[in-house]
Coordinates of C-alpha atoms in Angstrom, one line a residue:
X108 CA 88.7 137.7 17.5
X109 CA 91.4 137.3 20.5
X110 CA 90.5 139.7 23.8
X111 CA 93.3 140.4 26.3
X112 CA 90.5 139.4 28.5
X113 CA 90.7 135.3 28.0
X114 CA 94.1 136.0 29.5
X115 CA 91.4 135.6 32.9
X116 CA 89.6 132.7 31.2
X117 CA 89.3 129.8 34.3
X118 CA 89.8 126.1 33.5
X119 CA 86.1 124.8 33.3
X120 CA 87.7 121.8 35.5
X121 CA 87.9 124.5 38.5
X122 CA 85.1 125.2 40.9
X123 CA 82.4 123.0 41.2
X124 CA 81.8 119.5 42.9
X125 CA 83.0 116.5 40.4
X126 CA 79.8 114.3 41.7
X127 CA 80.7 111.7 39.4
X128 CA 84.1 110.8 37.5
X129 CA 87.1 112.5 39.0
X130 CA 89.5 114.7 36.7
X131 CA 92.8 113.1 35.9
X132 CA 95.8 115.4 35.6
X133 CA 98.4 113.8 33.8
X134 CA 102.1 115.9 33.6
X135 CA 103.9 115.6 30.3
X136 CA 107.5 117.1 29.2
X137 CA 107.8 120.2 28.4
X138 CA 110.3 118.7 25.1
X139 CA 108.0 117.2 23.4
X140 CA 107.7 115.6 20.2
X141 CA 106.7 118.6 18.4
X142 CA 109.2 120.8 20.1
X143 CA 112.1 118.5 19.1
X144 CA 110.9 118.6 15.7
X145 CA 111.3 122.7 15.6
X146 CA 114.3 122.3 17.5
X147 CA 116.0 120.0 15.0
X148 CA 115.1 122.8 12.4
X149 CA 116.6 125.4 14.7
X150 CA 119.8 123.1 14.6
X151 CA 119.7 122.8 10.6
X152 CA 119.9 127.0 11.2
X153 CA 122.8 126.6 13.4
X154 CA 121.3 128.4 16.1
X155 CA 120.8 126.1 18.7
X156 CA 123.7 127.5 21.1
X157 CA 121.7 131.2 20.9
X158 CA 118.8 129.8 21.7
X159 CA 120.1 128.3 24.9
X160 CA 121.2 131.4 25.3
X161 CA 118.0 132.8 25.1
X162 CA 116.2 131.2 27.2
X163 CA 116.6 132.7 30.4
X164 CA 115.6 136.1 29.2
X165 CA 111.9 137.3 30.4
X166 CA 109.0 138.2 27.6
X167 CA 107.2 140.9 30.0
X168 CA 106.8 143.6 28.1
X169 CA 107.2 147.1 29.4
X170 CA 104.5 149.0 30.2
X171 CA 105.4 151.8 27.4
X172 CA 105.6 149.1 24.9
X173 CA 102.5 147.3 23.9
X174 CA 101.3 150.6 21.2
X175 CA 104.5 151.2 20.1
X176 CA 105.1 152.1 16.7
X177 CA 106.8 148.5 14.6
X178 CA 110.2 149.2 12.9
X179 CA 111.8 147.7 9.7
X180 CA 114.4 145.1 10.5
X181 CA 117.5 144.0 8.2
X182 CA 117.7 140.2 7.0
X183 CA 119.9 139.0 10.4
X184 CA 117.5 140.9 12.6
X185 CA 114.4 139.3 10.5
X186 CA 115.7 135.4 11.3
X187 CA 116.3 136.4 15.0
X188 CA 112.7 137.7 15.5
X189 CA 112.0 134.0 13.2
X190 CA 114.3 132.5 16.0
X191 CA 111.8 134.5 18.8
X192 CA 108.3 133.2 17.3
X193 CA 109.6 129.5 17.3
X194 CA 110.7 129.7 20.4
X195 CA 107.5 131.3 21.7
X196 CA 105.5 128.4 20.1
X197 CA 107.7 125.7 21.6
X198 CA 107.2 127.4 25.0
X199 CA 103.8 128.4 25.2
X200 CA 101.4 127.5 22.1
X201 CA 98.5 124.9 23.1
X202 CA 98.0 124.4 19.4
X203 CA 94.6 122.6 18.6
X204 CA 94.6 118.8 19.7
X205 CA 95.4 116.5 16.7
X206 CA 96.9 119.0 14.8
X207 CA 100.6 119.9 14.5
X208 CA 101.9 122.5 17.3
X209 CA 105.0 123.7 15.2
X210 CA 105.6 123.8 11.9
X211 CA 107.7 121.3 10.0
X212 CA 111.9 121.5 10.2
X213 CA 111.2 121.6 6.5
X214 CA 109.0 124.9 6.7
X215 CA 111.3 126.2 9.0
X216 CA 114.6 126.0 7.2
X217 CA 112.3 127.5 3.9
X218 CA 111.4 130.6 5.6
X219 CA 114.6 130.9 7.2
X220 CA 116.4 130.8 3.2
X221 CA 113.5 133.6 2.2
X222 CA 114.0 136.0 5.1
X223 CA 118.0 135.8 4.2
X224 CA 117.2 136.6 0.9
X225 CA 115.6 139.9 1.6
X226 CA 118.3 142.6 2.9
X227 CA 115.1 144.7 4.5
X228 CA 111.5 143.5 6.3
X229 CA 109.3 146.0 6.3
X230 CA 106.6 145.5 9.2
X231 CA 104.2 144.4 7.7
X232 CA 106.0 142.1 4.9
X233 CA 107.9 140.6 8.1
X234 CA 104.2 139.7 9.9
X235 CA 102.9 138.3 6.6
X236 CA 105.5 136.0 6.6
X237 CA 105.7 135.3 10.3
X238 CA 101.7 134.6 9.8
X239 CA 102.3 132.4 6.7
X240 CA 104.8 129.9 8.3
X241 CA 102.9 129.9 11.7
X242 CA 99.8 129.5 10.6
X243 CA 96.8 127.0 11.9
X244 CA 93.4 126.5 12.3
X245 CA 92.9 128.7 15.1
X246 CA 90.7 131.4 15.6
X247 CA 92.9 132.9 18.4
X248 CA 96.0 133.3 17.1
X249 CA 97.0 136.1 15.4
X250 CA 100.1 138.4 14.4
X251 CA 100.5 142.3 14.3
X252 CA 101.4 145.2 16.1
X253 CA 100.2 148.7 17.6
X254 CA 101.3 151.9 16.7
X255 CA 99.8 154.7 14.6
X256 CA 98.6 152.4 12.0
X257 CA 98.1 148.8 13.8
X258 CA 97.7 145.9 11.9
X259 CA 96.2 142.4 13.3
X260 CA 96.2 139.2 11.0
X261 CA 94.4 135.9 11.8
X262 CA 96.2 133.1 11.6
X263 CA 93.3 130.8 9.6
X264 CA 90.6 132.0 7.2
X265 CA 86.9 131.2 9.0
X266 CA 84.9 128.5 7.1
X267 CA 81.3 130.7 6.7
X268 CA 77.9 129.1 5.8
X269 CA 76.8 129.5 2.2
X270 CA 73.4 128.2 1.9
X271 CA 70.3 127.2 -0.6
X272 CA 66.9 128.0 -0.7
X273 CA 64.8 125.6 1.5
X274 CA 64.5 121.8 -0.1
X275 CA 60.9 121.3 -0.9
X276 CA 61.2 117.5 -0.7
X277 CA 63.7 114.5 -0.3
X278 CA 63.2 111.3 -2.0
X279 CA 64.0 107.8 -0.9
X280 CA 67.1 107.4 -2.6
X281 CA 68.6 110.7 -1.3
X282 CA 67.5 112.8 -4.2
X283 CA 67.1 116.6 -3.2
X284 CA 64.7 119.0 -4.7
X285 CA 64.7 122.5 -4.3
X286 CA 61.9 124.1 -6.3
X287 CA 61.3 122.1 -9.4
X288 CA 64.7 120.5 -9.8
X289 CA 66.0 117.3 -8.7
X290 CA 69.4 116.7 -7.2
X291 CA 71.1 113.5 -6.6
X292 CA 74.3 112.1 -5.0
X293 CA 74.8 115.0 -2.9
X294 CA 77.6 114.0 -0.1
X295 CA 76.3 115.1 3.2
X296 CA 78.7 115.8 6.5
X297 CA 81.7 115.6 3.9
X298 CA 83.5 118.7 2.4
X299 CA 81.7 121.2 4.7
X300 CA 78.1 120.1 3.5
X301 CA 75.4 119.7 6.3
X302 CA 71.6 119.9 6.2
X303 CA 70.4 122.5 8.5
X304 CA 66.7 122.3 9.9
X305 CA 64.6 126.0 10.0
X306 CA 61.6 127.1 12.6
X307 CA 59.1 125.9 9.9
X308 CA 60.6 122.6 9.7
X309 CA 62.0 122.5 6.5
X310 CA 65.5 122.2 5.1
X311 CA 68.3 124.2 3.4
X312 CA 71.6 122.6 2.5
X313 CA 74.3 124.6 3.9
X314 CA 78.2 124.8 2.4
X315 CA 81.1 125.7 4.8
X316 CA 83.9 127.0 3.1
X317 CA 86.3 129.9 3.1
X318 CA 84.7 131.9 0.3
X319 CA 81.8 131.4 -1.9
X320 CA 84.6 130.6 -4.8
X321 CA 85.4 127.2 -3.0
X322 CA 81.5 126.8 -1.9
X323 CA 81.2 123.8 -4.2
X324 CA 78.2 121.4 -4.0
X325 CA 79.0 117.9 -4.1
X326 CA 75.8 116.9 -6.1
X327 CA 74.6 116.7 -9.5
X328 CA 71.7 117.7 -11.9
X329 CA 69.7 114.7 -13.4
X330 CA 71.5 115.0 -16.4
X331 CA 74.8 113.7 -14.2
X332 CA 76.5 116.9 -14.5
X333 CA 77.9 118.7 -11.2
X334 CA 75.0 120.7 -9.7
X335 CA 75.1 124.3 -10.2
X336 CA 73.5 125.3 -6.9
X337 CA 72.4 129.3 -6.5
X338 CA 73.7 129.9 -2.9
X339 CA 73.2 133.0 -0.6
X340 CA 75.2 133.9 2.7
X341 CA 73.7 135.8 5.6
X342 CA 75.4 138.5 7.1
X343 CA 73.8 138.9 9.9
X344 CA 74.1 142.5 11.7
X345 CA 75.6 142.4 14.8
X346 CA 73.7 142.2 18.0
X347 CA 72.9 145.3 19.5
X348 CA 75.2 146.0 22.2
X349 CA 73.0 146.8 25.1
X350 CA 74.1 149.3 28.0
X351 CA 75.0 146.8 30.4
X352 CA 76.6 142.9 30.1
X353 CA 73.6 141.2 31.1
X354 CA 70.0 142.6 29.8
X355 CA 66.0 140.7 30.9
X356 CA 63.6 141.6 28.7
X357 CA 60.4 139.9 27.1
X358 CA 59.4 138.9 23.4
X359 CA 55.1 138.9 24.1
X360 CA 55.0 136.0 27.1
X361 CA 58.8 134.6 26.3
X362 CA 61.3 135.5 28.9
X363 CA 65.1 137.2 27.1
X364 CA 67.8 136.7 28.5
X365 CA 71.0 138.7 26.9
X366 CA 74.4 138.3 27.9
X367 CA 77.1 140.2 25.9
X368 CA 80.2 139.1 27.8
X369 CA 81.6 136.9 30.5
X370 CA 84.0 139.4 30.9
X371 CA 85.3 139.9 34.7
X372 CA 84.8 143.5 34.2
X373 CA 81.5 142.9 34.0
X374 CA 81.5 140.6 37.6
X375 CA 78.9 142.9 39.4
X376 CA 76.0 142.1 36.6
X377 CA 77.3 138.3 35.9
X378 CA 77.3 137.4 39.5
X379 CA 73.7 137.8 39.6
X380 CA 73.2 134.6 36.2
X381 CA 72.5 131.8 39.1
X382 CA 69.7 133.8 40.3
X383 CA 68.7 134.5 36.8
X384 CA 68.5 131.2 36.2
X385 CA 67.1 129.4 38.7
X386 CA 63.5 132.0 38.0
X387 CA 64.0 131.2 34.2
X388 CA 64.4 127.3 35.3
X389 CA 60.7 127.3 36.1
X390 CA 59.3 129.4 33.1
X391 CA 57.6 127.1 29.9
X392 CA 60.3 128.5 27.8
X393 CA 62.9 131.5 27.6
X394 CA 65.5 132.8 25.4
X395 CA 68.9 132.7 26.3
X396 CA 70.8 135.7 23.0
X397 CA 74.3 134.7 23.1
X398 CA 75.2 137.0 19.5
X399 CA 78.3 138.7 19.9
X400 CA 79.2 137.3 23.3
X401 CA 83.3 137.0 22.8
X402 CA 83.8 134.8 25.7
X403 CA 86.1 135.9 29.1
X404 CA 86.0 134.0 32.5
X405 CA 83.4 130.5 31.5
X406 CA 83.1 130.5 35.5
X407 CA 80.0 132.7 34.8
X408 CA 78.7 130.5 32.0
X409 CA 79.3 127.4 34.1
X410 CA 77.5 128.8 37.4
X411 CA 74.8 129.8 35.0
X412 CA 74.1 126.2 33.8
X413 CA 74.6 124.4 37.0
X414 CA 71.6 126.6 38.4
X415 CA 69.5 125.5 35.8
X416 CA 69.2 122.0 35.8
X417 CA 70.4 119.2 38.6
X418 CA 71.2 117.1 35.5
X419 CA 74.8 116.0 34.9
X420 CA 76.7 117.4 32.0
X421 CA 80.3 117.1 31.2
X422 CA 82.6 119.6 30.9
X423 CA 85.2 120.0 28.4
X424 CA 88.7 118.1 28.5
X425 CA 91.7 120.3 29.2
X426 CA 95.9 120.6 28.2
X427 CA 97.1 123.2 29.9
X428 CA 100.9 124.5 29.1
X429 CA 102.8 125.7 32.1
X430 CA 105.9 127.0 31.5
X431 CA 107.3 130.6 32.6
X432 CA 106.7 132.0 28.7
X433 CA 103.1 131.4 29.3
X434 CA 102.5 132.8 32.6
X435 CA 104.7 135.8 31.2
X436 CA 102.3 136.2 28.0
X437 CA 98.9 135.6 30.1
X438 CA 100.4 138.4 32.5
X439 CA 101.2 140.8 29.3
X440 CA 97.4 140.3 27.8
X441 CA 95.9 141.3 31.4
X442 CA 98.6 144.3 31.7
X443 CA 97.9 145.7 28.2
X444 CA 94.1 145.6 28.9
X445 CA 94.2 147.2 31.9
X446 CA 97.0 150.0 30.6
X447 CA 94.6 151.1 27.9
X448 CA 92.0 152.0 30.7
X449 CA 89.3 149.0 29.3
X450 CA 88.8 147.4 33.0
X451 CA 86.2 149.2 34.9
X452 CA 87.3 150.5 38.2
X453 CA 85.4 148.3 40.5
X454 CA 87.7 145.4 38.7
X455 CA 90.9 146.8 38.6
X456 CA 92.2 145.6 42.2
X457 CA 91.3 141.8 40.6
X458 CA 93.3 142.3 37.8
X459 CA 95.9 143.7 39.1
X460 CA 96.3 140.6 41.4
X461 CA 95.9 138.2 39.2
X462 CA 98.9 139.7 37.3
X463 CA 100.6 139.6 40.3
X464 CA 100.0 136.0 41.0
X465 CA 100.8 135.1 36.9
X466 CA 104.2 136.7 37.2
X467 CA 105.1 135.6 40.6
X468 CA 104.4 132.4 38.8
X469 CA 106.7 132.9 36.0
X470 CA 109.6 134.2 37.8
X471 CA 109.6 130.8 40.1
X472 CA 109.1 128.9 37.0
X473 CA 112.0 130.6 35.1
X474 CA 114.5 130.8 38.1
X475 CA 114.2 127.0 38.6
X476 CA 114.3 126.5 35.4
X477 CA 111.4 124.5 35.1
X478 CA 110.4 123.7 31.0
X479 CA 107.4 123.5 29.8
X480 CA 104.8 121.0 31.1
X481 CA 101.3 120.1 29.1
X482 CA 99.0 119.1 32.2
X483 CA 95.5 116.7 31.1
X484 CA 92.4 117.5 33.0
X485 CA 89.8 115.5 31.8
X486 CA 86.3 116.1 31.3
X487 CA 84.6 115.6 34.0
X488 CA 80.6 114.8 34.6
X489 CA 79.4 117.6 37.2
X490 CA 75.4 117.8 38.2
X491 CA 74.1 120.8 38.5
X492 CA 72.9 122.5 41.5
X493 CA 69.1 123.0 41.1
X494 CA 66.6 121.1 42.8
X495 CA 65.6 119.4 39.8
X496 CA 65.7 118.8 35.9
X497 CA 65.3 121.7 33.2
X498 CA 61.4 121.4 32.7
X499 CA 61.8 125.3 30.6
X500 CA 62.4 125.2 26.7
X501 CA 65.7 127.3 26.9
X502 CA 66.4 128.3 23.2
X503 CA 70.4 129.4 22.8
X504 CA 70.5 132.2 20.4
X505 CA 74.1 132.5 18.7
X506 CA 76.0 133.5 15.9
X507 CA 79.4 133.9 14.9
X508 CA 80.2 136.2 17.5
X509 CA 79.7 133.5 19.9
X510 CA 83.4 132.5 20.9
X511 CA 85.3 131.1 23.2
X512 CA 83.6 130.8 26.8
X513 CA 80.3 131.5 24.7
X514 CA 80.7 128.2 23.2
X515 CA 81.9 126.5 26.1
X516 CA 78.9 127.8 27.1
X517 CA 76.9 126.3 24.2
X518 CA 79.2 123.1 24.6
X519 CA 77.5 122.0 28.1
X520 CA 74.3 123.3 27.3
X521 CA 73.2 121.8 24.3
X522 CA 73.9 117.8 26.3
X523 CA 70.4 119.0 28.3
X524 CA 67.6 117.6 26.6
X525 CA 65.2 120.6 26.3
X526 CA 68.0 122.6 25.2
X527 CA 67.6 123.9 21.3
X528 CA 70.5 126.1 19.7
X529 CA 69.2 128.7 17.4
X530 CA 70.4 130.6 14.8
X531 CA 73.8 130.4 13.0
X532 CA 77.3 128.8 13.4
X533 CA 79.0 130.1 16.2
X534 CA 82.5 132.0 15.9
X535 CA 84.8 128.9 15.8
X536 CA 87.3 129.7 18.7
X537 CA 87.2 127.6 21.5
X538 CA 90.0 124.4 20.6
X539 CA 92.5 126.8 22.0
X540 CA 92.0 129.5 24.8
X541 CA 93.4 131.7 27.4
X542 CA 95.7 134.0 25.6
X543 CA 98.9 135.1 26.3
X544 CA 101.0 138.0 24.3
X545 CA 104.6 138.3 23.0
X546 CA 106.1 141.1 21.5
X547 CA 109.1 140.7 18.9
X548 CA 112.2 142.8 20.5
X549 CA 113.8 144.3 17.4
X550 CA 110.8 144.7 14.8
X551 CA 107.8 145.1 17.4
X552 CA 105.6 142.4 16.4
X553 CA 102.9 141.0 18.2
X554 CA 102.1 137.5 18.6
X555 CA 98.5 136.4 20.1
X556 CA 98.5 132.9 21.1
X557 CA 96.0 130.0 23.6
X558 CA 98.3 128.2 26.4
X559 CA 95.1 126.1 26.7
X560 CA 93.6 124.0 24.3
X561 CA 89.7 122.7 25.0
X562 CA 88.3 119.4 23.5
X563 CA 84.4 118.9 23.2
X564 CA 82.5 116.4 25.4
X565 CA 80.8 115.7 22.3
X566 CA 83.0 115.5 19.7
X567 CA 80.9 118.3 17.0
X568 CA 83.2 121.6 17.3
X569 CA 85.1 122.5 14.8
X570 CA 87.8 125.0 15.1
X571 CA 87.2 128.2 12.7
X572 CA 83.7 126.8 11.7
X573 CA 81.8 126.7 15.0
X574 CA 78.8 124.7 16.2
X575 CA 76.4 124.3 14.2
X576 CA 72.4 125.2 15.2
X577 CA 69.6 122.8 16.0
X578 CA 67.4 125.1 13.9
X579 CA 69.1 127.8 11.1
X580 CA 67.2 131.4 11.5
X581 CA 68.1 134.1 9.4
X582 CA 66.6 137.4 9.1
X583 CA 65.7 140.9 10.0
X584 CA 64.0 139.2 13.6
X585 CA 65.5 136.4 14.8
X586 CA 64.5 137.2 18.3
X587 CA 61.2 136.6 17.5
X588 CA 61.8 133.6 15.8
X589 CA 63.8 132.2 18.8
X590 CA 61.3 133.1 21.0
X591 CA 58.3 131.4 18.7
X592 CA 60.4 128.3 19.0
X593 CA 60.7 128.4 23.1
X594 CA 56.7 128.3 23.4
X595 CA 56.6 125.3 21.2
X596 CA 55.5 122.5 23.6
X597 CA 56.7 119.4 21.4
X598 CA 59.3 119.5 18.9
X599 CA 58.1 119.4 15.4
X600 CA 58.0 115.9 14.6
X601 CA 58.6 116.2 10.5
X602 CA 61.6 118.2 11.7
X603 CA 62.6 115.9 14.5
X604 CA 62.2 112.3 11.7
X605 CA 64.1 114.3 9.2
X606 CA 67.1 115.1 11.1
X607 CA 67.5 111.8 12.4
X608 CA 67.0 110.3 8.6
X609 CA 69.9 112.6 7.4
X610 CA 72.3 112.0 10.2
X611 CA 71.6 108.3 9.7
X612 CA 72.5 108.2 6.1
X613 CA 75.8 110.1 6.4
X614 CA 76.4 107.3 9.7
X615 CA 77.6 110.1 11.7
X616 CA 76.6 108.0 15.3
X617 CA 77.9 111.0 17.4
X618 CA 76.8 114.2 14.3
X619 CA 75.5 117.4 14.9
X620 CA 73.2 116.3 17.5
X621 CA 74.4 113.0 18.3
X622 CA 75.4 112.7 21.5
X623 CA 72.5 114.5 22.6
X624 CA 69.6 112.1 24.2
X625 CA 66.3 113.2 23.1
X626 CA 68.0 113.6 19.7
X627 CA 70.0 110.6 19.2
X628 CA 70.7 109.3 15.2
X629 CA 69.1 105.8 15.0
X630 CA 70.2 103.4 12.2
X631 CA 67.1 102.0 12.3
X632 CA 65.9 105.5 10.6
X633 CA 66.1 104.3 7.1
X634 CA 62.7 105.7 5.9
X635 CA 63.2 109.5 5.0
X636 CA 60.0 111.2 5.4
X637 CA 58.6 113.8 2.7
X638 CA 59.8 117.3 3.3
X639 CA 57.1 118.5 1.1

């Protein structure tokens, strides 16, 4: 879910050496493409003059405002606020790369005909709609408000992981059996299907979708019908929040490893990962539990990495918007967190700085009158700082409350050979980052929106599904289970055939794994070997 706190999250293009391949920042526009498409809708609504009007006005919100209670608005009042969010999206919204930023004049000039229609928005009617039109596959962006009886929407239903039983054997045309029966033509790596290894190298086929209603197999029976395939989901409890951010303990001989946050509240116990690391660097295997980590600042992920290994790894590419809006809504996320009293003392003065610095920003931006620019960093190869390769077996433990700088986190790590990511998809919310808030002036609304959008070095995220693991563990101890899998000296090499046999069939040269080098698909890998 979006934290006030990525509102502190640090480009992973800032502080560290670029050894190899130099970033390139390229400047666009602020009126893009996108932008001119919502504003040719804004002109079909005859509102273009108020919205130059408009402009110049600031979006801090007061200090007393961020709980208030929402208030019903009449229809004019309802398409001003529709006037606001549009605005605040051609401003400041990242929006995932390849995907639309806005939505269409046509969507528009629709939702501006049905709030008219209505004489009276409640709240909540008015953020339903506000969601509706808005909407993308983002698992930061959300509408609501505070008050006595908040409300928070996301804007994009999570894809979660229904799955079989374990496949007892795969035949050399494809064919899948689980248990007795046989299954044939199933689509792999299309519609959400994947094949997901477990610790005792076997299989289960796993369906990503919304609900278990659209959870549909794409195989059949071998009577040709469509297979009728009994799938479970996992919901896994929640990691057990330990006392402090960062926790060492031991599972028998296994080093564990817990980090809960990257939050910057949490600086004193984060600023001691590099030394973590560099003693787990040298162990035959540890466990790094990532579940329930919601991101924050990736400069503590990063440092921990680059004190593993002296390997190279690339970090993610980078848009950035800059624009006065988003240094405005940045500075409001920071400012409502530390209002409600959830920045620990020793962190406050840092905050409070870094506000002062975001809307000293903003009010330079705005009184030049500077639009909106989309700066490009691009990913960059960095080497780490160790005084050598990772020779441990570091097994990443995640789940789906790994977000954000988590799976940033994840991102880098999992290009280091003896890396292995355990466990189940992560959150899903990393395409678009640092979060900045707006509040709706006449109904109260709250809009939660990234300024920053992230691409992949590898090209396998997927916003609101996740990455997936190298190895699937469910159950009541996955600890153990992650921990099992660190003392393992070799891969298992059924395990290790199979997965390259599947990801060579669905010819996904850069899949789950692919970009990875000790686990690179080979199309030579046309033999599938028995699972049973």
């Amino acid at each position: 879910m979006p934290d006030p706190r990525h509102a502190f999250h640090r480009s992973s293009s800032e502080g560290s050496p670029d050894l190899r391949v130099p970033a390139r920042e390229i400047a666009s526009s602020g009126f893009s493409a996108l932008a001119l498409t919502g504003a040719l809708a804004l002109s079909q609504l005859g509102c273009m003059a108020a919205i130059g009007r408009a402009s110049a006005p600031s979006w801090r919100i007061a200090d007393t405002a961020f709980d208030r209670d929402p208030q019903a608005v009449s229809a004019a009042e309802a398409v001003e606020e529709l006037r606001h969010v549009t605005r605040v999206f051609d401003e400041a919204y990242a929006g995932v790369d390849g995907g639309q930023r806005s939505p269409s004049a046509h969507a528009l000039t629709r939702a501006h005909a049905r709030v008219q229609a209505k004489p009276r928005w409640e709240p909540e009617e008015l953020t339903r709609l506000l969601r509706d039109v808005f909407q993308r596959p983002d698992g930061h962006l959300s509408f609501g408000y505070g008050g006595q009886a908040p409300l928070r929407l996301m804007a994009g239903p999570r894809r979660r992981p229904y799955v079989t039983a374990p496949i007892e054997r795969v035949d050399a045309d494809g064919g899948l059996w689980l248990g007795e029966e046989r299954f044939a033509g199933c689509t792999l790596g299309a519609r959400g299907v994947e094949v997901l290894p477990t610790p005792e190298g076997r299989f289960v086929l796993g369906v990503f979708a919304v609900g278990p209603e659209t959870a549909e197999v794409p195989c059949f029976s071998a009577e040709g019908a469509p297979a009728q395939l009994a799938l479970h989901t996992t919901d896994a409890e929640v990691a057990p929040r330990a006392t402090g951010a960062v926790t060492f303990t031991r599972q028998g001989e296994v080093p564990v490893l817990s980090i809960r946050t990257f939050d910057n509240g949490a600086a004193l116990e984060l600023d001691t990962l590099p030394a973590m690391a560099a003693a787990l660097r040298t162990t035959p295997g540890f466990v790094l539990d990532l579940r329930g980590n919601g991101g924050g600042n990736y400069r503590y992920a990063e440092a921990f990495l680059l004190a593993l290994t002296d390997e190279p790894m690339q970090r993610l590419s980078e848009r950035e918007v800059r624009s006065a809006a988003a240094a405005e809504g940045r500075a409001n996320s920071a400012r409502r967190r530390l209002g409600r009293g959830d920045v620990p003392a020793e962190a406050e003065a840092r905050f409070m700085a870094h506000i002062a610095k975001l809307e000293a920003q903003a009010e330079e931006l705005r009184v030049r009158g500077a639009p909106r620019e989309d700066v490009v960093t691009e990913g960059a190869l960095v080497r780490g700082h160790a005084a050598g390769p990772l020779r441990a077996r570091a097994v990443l433990l995640v789940d789906d409350g790994c977000a954000s700088a988590c799976e940033m986190l994840v991102s880098m790590a999992r290009q280091l050979p003896s890396v292995i990511i355990a466990g189940q998809p992560t959150r899903g919310g990393m395409a678009v980052g640092e979060v900045a808030l707006f509040q709706l002036p006449r109904s109260g609304i709250q809009v939660s929106l990234g300024t920053r959008a992230f691409k992949d070095a590898l090209g396998d995220f997927e916003e609101m599904r996740g990455f997936l693991p190298d190895v699937w563990i469910e159950g009541d101890d996955p600890v153990s289970e992650a921990a099992a899998l660190a003392q393992r000296r070799e891969p298992a090499a059924r395990g290790d055939a199979e997965a390259r046999w599947w990801r060579a069939r669905r010819g996904t040269g850069a899949g789950r794994s692919g970009g990875r080098r000790d686990h690179a698909a080979s199309p030579q890998d046309t033999t599938p070997p028995n699972a049973g």
